[in-house]
Tab-separated table of C-alpha atoms in Angstrom:
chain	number	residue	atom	x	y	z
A	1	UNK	CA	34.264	-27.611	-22.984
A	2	UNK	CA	35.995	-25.278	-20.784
A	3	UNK	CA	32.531	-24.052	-19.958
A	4	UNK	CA	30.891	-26.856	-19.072
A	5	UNK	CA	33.762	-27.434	-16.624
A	6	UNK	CA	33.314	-24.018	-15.304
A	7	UNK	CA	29.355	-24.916	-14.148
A	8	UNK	CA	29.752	-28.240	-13.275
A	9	UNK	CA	32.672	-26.848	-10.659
A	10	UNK	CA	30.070	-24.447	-9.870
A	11	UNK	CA	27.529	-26.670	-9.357
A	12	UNK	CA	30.067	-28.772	-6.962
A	13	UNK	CA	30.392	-26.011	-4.951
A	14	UNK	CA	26.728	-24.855	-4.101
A	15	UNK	CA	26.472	-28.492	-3.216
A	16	UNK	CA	29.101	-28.833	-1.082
A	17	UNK	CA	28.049	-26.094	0.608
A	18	UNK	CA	30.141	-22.420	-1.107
A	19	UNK	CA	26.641	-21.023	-1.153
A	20	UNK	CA	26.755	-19.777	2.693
A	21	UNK	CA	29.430	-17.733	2.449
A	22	UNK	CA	27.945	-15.743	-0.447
A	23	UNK	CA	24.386	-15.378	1.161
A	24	UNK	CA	26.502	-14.184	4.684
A	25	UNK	CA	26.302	-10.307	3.680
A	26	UNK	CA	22.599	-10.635	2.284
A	27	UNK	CA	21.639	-12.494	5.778
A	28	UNK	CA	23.791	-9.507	7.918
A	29	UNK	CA	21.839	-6.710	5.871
A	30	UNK	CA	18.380	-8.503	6.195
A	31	UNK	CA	19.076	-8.730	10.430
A	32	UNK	CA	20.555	-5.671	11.087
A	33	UNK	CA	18.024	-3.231	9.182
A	34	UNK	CA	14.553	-5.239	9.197
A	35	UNK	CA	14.919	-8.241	11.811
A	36	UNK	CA	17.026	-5.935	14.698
A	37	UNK	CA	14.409	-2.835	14.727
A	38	UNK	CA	11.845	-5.159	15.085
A	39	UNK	CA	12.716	-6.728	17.571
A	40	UNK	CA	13.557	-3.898	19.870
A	41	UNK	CA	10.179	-2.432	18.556
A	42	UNK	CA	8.449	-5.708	19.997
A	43	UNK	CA	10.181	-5.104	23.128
A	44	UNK	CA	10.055	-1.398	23.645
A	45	UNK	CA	6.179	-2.339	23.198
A	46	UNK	CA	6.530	-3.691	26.167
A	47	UNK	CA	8.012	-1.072	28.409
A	48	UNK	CA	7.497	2.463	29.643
A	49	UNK	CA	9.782	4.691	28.390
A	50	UNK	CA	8.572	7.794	27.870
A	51	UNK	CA	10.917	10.633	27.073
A	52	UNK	CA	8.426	13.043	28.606
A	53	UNK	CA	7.832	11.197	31.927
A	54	UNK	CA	11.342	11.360	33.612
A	55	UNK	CA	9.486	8.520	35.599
A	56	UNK	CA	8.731	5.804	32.848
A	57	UNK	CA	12.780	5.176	32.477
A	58	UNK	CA	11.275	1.719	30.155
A	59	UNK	CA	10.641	-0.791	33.001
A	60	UNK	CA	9.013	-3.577	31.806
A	61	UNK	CA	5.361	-3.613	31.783
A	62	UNK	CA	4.583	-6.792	29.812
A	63	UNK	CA	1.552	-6.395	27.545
A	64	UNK	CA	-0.313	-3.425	29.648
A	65	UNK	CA	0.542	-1.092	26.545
A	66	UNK	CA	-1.550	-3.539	24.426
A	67	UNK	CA	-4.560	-3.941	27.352
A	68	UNK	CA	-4.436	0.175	27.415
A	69	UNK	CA	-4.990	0.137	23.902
A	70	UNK	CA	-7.393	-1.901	22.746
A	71	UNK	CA	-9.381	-1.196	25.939
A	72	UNK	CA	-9.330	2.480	26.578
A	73	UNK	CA	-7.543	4.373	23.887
A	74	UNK	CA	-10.326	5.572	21.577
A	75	UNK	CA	-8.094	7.911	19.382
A	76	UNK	CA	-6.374	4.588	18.388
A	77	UNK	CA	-9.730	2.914	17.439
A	78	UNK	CA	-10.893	6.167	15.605
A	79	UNK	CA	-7.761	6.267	13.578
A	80	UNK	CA	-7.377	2.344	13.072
A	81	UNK	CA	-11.371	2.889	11.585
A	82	UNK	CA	-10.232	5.607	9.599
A	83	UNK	CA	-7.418	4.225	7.812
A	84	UNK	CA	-9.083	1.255	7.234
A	85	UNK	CA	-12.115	3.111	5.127
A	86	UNK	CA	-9.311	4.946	3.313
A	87	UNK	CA	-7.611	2.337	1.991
A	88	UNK	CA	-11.101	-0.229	1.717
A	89	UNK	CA	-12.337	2.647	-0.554
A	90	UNK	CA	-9.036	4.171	-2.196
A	91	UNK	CA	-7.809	0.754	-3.279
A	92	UNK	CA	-11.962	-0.176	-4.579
A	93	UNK	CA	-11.210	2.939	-6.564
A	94	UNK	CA	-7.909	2.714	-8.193
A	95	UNK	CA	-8.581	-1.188	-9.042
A	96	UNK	CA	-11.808	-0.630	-10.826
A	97	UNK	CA	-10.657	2.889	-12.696
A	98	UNK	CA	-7.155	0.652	-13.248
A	99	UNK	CA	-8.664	-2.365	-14.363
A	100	UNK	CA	-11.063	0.021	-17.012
A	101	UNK	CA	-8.007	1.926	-18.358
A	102	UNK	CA	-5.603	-0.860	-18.564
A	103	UNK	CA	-8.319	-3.266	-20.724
A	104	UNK	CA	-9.188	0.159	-23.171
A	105	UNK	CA	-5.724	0.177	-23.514
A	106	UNK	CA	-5.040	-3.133	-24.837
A	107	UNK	CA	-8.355	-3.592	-26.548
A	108	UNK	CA	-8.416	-0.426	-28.410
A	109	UNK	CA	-4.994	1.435	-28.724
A	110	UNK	CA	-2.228	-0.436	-30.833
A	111	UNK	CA	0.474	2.095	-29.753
A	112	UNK	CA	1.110	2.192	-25.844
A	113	UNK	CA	4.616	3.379	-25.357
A	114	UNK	CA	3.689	7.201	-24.971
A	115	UNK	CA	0.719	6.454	-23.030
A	116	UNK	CA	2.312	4.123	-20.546
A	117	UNK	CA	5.056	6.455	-20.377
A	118	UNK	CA	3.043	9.182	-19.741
A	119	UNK	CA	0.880	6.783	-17.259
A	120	UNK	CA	4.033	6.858	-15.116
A	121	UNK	CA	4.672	10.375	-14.409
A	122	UNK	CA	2.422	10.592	-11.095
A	123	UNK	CA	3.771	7.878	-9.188
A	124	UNK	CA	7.200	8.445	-10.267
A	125	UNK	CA	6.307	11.715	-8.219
A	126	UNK	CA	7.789	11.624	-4.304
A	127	UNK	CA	5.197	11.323	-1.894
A	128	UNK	CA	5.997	14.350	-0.230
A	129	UNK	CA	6.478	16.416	-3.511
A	130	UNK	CA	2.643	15.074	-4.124
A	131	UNK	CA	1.556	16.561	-0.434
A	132	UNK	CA	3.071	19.925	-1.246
A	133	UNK	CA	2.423	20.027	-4.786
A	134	UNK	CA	-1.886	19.510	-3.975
A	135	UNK	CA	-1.065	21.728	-0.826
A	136	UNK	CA	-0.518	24.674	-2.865
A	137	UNK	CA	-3.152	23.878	-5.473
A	138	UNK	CA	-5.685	23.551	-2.863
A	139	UNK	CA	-4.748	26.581	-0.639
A	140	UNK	CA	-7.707	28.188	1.374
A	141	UNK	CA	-6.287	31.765	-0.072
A	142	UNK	CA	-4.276	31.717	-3.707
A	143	UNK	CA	-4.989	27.850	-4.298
A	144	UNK	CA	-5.341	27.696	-8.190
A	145	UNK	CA	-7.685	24.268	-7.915
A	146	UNK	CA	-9.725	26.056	-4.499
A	147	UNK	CA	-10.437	29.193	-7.482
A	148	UNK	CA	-12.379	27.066	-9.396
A	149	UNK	CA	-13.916	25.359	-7.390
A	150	UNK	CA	-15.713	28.659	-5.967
A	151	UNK	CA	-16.173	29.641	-9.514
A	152	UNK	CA	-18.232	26.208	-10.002
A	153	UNK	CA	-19.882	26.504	-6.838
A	154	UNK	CA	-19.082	23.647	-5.343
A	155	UNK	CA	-16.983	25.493	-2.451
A	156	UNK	CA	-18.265	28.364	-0.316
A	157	UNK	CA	-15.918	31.473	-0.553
A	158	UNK	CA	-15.297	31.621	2.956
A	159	UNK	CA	-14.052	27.929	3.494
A	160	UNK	CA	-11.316	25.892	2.383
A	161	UNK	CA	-11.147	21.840	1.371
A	162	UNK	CA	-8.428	21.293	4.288
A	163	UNK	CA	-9.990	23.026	7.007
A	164	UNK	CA	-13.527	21.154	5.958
A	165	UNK	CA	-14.234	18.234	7.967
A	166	UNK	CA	-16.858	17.055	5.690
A	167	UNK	CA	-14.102	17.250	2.794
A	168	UNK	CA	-10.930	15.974	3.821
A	169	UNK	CA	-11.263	12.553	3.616
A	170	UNK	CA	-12.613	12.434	-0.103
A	171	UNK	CA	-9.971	15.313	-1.000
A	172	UNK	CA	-7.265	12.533	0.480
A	173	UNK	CA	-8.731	9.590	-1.292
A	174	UNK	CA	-9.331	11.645	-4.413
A	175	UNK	CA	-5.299	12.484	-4.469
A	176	UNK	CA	-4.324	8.570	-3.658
A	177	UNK	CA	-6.493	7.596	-6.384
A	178	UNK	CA	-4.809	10.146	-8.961
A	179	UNK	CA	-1.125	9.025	-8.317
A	180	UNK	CA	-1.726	5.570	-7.560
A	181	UNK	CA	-4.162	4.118	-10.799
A	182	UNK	CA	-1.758	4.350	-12.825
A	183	UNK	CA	0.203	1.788	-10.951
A	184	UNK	CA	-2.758	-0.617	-11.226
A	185	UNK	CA	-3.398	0.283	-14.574
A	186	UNK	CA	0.425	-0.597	-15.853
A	187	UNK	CA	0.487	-3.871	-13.613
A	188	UNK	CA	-3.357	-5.402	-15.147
A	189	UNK	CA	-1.923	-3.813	-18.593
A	190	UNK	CA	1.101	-6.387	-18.848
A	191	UNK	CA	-1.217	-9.056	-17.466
A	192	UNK	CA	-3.597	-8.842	-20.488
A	193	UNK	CA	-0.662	-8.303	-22.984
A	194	UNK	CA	0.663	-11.808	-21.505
A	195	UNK	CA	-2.470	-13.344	-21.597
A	196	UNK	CA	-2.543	-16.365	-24.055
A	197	UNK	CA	-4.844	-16.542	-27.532
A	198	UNK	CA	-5.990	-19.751	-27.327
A	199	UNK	CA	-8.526	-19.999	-24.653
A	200	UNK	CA	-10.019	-16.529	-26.072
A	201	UNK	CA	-10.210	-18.634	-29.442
A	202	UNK	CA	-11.857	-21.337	-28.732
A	203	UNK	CA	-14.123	-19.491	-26.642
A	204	UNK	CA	-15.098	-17.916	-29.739
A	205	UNK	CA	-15.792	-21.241	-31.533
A	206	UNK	CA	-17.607	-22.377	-28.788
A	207	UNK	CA	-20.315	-19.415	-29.200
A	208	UNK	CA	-19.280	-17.928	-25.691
A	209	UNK	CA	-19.842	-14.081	-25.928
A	210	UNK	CA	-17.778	-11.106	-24.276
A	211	UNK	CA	-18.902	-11.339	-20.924
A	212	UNK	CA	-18.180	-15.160	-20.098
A	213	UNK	CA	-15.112	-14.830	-21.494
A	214	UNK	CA	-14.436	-12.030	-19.250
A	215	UNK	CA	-15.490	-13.988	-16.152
A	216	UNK	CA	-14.612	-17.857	-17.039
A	217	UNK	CA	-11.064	-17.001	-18.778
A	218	UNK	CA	-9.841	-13.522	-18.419
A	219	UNK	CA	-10.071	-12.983	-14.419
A	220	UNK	CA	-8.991	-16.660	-13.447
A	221	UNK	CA	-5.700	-16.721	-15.805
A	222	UNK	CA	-5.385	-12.649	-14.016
A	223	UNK	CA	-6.124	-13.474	-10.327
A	224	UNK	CA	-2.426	-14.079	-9.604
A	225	UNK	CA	-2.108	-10.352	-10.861
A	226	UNK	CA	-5.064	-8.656	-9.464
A	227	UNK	CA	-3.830	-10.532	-5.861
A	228	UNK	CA	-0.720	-8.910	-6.492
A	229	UNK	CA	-1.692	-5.225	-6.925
A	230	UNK	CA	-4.231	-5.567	-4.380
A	231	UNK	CA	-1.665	-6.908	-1.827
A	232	UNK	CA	1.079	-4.309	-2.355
A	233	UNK	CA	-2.028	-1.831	-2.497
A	234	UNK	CA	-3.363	-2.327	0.414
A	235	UNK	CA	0.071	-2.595	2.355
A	236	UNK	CA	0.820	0.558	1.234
A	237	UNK	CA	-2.567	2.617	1.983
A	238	UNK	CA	-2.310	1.538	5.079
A	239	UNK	CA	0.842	2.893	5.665
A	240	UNK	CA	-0.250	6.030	4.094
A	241	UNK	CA	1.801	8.979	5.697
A	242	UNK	CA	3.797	11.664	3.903
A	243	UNK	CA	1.055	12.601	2.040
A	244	UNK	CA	-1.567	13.427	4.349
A	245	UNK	CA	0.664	14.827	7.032
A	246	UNK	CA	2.312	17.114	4.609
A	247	UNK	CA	-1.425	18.621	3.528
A	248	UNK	CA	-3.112	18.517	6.867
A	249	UNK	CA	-0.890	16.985	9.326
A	250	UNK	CA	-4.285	14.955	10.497
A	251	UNK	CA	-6.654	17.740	11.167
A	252	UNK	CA	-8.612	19.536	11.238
A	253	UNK	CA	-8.657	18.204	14.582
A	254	UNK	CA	-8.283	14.505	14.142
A	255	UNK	CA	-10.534	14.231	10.875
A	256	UNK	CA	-8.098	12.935	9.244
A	257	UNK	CA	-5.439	11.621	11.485
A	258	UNK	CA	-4.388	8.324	9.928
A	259	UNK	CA	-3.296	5.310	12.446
A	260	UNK	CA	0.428	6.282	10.723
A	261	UNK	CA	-0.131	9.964	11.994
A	262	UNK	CA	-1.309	8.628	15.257
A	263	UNK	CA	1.779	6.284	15.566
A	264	UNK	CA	3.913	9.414	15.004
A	265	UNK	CA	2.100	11.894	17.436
A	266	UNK	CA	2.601	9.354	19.966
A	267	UNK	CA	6.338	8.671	19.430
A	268	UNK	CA	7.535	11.687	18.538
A	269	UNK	CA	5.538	14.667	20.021
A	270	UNK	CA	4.597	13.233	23.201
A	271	UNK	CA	7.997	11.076	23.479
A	272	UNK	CA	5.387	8.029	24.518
A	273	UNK	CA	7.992	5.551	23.195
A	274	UNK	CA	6.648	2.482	24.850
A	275	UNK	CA	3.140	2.901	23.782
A	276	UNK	CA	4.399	4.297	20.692
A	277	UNK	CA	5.650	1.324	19.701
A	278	UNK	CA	2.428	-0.643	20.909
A	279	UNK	CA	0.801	1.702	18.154
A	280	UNK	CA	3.451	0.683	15.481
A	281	UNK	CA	3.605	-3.016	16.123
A	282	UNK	CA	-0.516	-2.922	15.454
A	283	UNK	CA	0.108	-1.385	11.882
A	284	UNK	CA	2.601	-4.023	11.571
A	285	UNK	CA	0.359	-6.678	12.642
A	286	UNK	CA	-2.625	-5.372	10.701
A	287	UNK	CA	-0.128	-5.416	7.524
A	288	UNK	CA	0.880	-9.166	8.339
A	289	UNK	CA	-2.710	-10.366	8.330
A	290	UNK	CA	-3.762	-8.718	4.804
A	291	UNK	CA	-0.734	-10.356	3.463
A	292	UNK	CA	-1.631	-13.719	5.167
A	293	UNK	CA	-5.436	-13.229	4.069
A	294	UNK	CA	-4.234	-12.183	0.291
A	295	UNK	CA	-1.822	-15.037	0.542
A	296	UNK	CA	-4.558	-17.781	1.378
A	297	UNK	CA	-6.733	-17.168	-1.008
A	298	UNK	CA	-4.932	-17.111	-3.984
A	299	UNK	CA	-3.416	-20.718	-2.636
A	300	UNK	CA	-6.635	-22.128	-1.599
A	301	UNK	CA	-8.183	-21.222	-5.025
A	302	UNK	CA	-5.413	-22.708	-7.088
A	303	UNK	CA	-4.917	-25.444	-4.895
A	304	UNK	CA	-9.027	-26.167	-5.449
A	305	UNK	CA	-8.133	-26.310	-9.484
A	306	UNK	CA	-5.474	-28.602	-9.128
A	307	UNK	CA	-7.621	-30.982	-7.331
């Protein structure tokens, strides 16, 4: 009795009102550290304060950071190009492998605890411990990954895979893809483990063989998942940073200077602040619309099944 008291009081007071007070530190946390910084990135955008430039004390310049960019800066368009064939073909990559492992998995191995578990040791790994860690195995000199690779013949003695234009990139990608599948993998793994019997059932009754009931009743009742991991992803590829900078800082040259690498070279080693910050609010942007894009179309599709 005493507890049914106890939530209807409670219920009495989120409805007249008690609620605010309790979301007031949540609300001061969420401004301060994610609504603030934006904002003065939004308008530093539009300045030009430069660190460098005793000049450029961050007079307003309205959007001429953004017409200087997408006009004339071709770095920025090389980079923005760049990043988005990393993470178009890392994130192809560790979705199909994921998908692959994750349904062998549960179709095939009855005990998963150990394998999960083990699944979980490279992205449990720090991003930066990752750069240094395939730093070292891939050094031009004592690398223990670069020996064998000149034993196999697939890398000249006299060249390395970081200061090798032509191998960068897939070296990168190749690195993502290790630490990250087994993120997709776990995610699509507790999707099929929740998927219901039923349909799979009478799918079977009905004389429908492996392959429809892969495409008519596995992927629809998993698009909410596969949205998911694609979404968070993609968000984070793009944002790709401690890696690559800590195993070749964007080089050689700019071979494989991300648009995150570019945002920092800008800001903080030629103290461009107000273009800087152009760069930065374009990731952000960028990031917005694959969330909006991901967003629509898992509405739209299961708004078209409702109907």
């Amino acid at each position: 009795m005493k507890t049914m008291n106890q939530q209807s009081r409670g219920r009495f007071l989120l409805d007249r009102g008690a609620s605010l007070p309790l979301m007031l530190p949540a609300t001061l946390l969420v401004v301060v550290f994610l609504v603030g910084p934006f904002y003065y990135m939004a308008y530093t955008a539009m300045t030009d304060l430069s660190f460098a430039n005793p000049d450029q004390k961050g007079a307003f310049v309205g959007l001429d950071n953004f017409r200087k960019l997408m006009r004339d800066d071709q770095i920025f368009w090389s980079s923005f190009w760049l990043t988005i064939r990393f993470v178009v073909v890392s994130v192809t990559i560790e979705f199909v492998l994921g998908f692959a492992l994750a349904w062998l998995i549960w179709r095939f191995i009855e005990r998963q605890r150990l394998l999960t578990t083990l699944l979980l040791v490279p992205m449990m790994l720090a991003p930066v411990a990752v750069g240094l860690i395939w730093r070292l195995l891939l050094q031009g000199d004592f690398g223990m990954v670069t020996y064998y690779l000149r034993k196999l013949g697939i890398l000249s003695q006299a060249s390395a895979v970081f200061s090798s234009p032509g191998l960068v990139m897939p070296t990168i990608i190749a690195i993502d893809v290790w630490q990250w599948t087994p993120f997709v993998t776990l995610i699509i793994l507790a999707g099929l483990m929740s998927l219901p019997k039923t349909p799979f059932e009478a799918a079977t009754m009905d004389g429908a063989g492996p392959w429809r009931q892969f495409v008519d009743i596995m992927l629809p009742l998993l698009r909410p998942i596969i949205a998911l991991v694609l979404l968070l992803r993609g968000i984070d590829a793009f944002k790709e940073f401690d890696k690559v900078f800590i195993m070749t800082g964007g080089g050689p040259g700019t071979v494989s200077e991300l648009l995150s690498i570019y945002a920092y070279r800008v800001n903080f080693k030629n103290w461009n602040l107000g273009y800087g910050a152009a760069v930065s609010f374009m990731v952000y942007l960028v990031v917005l619309i694959l969330c909006s894009i991901f967003y629509k179309a898992v509405y739209w599709k299961s708004s078209a099944e409702r109907q």
